């Protein structure tokens, strides 16, 4: 299993594009919960989402069902 963060993967590039363009996103978790907001950062394990009330959430990548722009 690779230990580094592979920015060449299409999923990483798409999320990085959302961060750069400051797009709103919907993050659906495998638990069924949905987070809406702006993705501010990503690393090899997590993404950071800030909602409309400026509350930050750290989401583990393995808990994500899908991410889509709003």
PDB file of C-alpha atoms in Angstrom:
ATOM      1  CA  UNK A   1       0.000   0.000   0.000  1.00  0.00           C
ATOM      2  CA  UNK A   2       1.470   3.380  -0.964  1.00  0.00           C
ATOM      3  CA  UNK A   3       2.235   5.639   1.955  1.00  0.00           C
ATOM      4  CA  UNK A   4       2.553   8.920   0.014  1.00  0.00           C
ATOM      5  CA  UNK A   5      -0.176  11.179  -1.276  1.00  0.00           C
ATOM      6  CA  UNK A   6      -0.583  10.585  -5.016  1.00  0.00           C
ATOM      7  CA  UNK A   7      -1.691  13.882  -6.567  1.00  0.00           C
ATOM      8  CA  UNK A   8      -1.709  12.239  -9.990  1.00  0.00           C
ATOM      9  CA  UNK A   9      -4.845  10.215  -9.264  1.00  0.00           C
ATOM     10  CA  UNK A  10      -7.998  11.529 -10.963  1.00  0.00           C
ATOM     11  CA  UNK A  11      -9.883  11.646  -7.652  1.00  0.00           C
ATOM     12  CA  UNK A  12      -7.163  13.757  -6.022  1.00  0.00           C
ATOM     13  CA  UNK A  13      -7.035  16.091  -9.014  1.00  0.00           C
ATOM     14  CA  UNK A  14     -10.827  16.541  -9.026  1.00  0.00           C
ATOM     15  CA  UNK A  15     -10.924  17.387  -5.320  1.00  0.00           C
ATOM     16  CA  UNK A  16      -7.932  19.705  -5.743  1.00  0.00           C
ATOM     17  CA  UNK A  17      -9.839  21.468  -8.535  1.00  0.00           C
ATOM     18  CA  UNK A  18     -12.844  21.960  -6.203  1.00  0.00           C
ATOM     19  CA  UNK A  19     -10.508  23.434  -3.577  1.00  0.00           C
ATOM     20  CA  UNK A  20      -8.814  25.758  -6.068  1.00  0.00           C
ATOM     21  CA  UNK A  21     -12.112  26.940  -7.595  1.00  0.00           C
ATOM     22  CA  UNK A  22     -13.730  27.232  -4.124  1.00  0.00           C
ATOM     23  CA  UNK A  23     -16.753  25.244  -5.299  1.00  0.00           C
ATOM     24  CA  UNK A  24     -19.460  24.065  -2.941  1.00  0.00           C
ATOM     25  CA  UNK A  25     -19.594  20.291  -2.646  1.00  0.00           C
ATOM     26  CA  UNK A  26     -21.802  17.559  -1.284  1.00  0.00           C
ATOM     27  CA  UNK A  27     -19.968  14.807   0.593  1.00  0.00           C
ATOM     28  CA  UNK A  28     -22.026  11.663   1.170  1.00  0.00           C
ATOM     29  CA  UNK A  29     -20.689   9.323   3.844  1.00  0.00           C
ATOM     30  CA  UNK A  30     -21.105   5.564   3.885  1.00  0.00           C
ATOM     31  CA  UNK A  31     -23.089   6.030   7.124  1.00  0.00           C
ATOM     32  CA  UNK A  32     -25.740   7.878   5.086  1.00  0.00           C
ATOM     33  CA  UNK A  33     -24.949  11.341   6.469  1.00  0.00           C
ATOM     34  CA  UNK A  34     -24.444  14.154   3.955  1.00  0.00           C
ATOM     35  CA  UNK A  35     -22.152  17.132   4.475  1.00  0.00           C
ATOM     36  CA  UNK A  36     -22.449  20.255   2.339  1.00  0.00           C
ATOM     37  CA  UNK A  37     -19.867  22.976   2.124  1.00  0.00           C
ATOM     38  CA  UNK A  38     -16.531  23.934   0.705  1.00  0.00           C
ATOM     39  CA  UNK A  39     -13.639  21.488   0.658  1.00  0.00           C
ATOM     40  CA  UNK A  40     -10.669  23.458   1.984  1.00  0.00           C
ATOM     41  CA  UNK A  41      -7.896  20.862   2.014  1.00  0.00           C
ATOM     42  CA  UNK A  42      -7.009  17.238   1.456  1.00  0.00           C
ATOM     43  CA  UNK A  43      -4.247  14.888   2.482  1.00  0.00           C
ATOM     44  CA  UNK A  44      -3.682  11.195   2.015  1.00  0.00           C
ATOM     45  CA  UNK A  45      -6.121  10.258   4.798  1.00  0.00           C
ATOM     46  CA  UNK A  46      -8.716  13.033   5.138  1.00  0.00           C
ATOM     47  CA  UNK A  47     -10.457  16.007   3.587  1.00  0.00           C
ATOM     48  CA  UNK A  48     -11.469  19.199   5.381  1.00  0.00           C
ATOM     49  CA  UNK A  49     -14.984  20.546   4.780  1.00  0.00           C
ATOM     50  CA  UNK A  50     -16.281  23.920   5.998  1.00  0.00           C
ATOM     51  CA  UNK A  51     -20.058  24.433   5.995  1.00  0.00           C
ATOM     52  CA  UNK A  52     -22.064  27.637   5.456  1.00  0.00           C
ATOM     53  CA  UNK A  53     -21.872  28.397   9.217  1.00  0.00           C
ATOM     54  CA  UNK A  54     -18.047  28.262   9.057  1.00  0.00           C
ATOM     55  CA  UNK A  55     -17.917  24.979  11.014  1.00  0.00           C
ATOM     56  CA  UNK A  56     -15.047  22.689  10.056  1.00  0.00           C
ATOM     57  CA  UNK A  57     -15.262  18.929   9.699  1.00  0.00           C
ATOM     58  CA  UNK A  58     -12.478  16.464   9.083  1.00  0.00           C
ATOM     59  CA  UNK A  59     -13.683  13.479   7.055  1.00  0.00           C
ATOM     60  CA  UNK A  60     -11.692  10.275   6.730  1.00  0.00           C
ATOM     61  CA  UNK A  61     -11.416   9.274   3.064  1.00  0.00           C
ATOM     62  CA  UNK A  62     -12.463   5.677   3.782  1.00  0.00           C
ATOM     63  CA  UNK A  63     -15.778   7.006   5.201  1.00  0.00           C
ATOM     64  CA  UNK A  64     -16.754   8.769   1.945  1.00  0.00           C
ATOM     65  CA  UNK A  65     -19.315   7.217  -0.399  1.00  0.00           C
ATOM     66  CA  UNK A  66     -19.070  10.062  -2.944  1.00  0.00           C
ATOM     67  CA  UNK A  67     -18.156  13.720  -3.439  1.00  0.00           C
ATOM     68  CA  UNK A  68     -19.915  15.873  -6.004  1.00  0.00           C
ATOM     69  CA  UNK A  69     -19.945  19.580  -6.790  1.00  0.00           C
ATOM     70  CA  UNK A  70     -23.156  21.472  -6.009  1.00  0.00           C
TER      71      UNK A  70
END
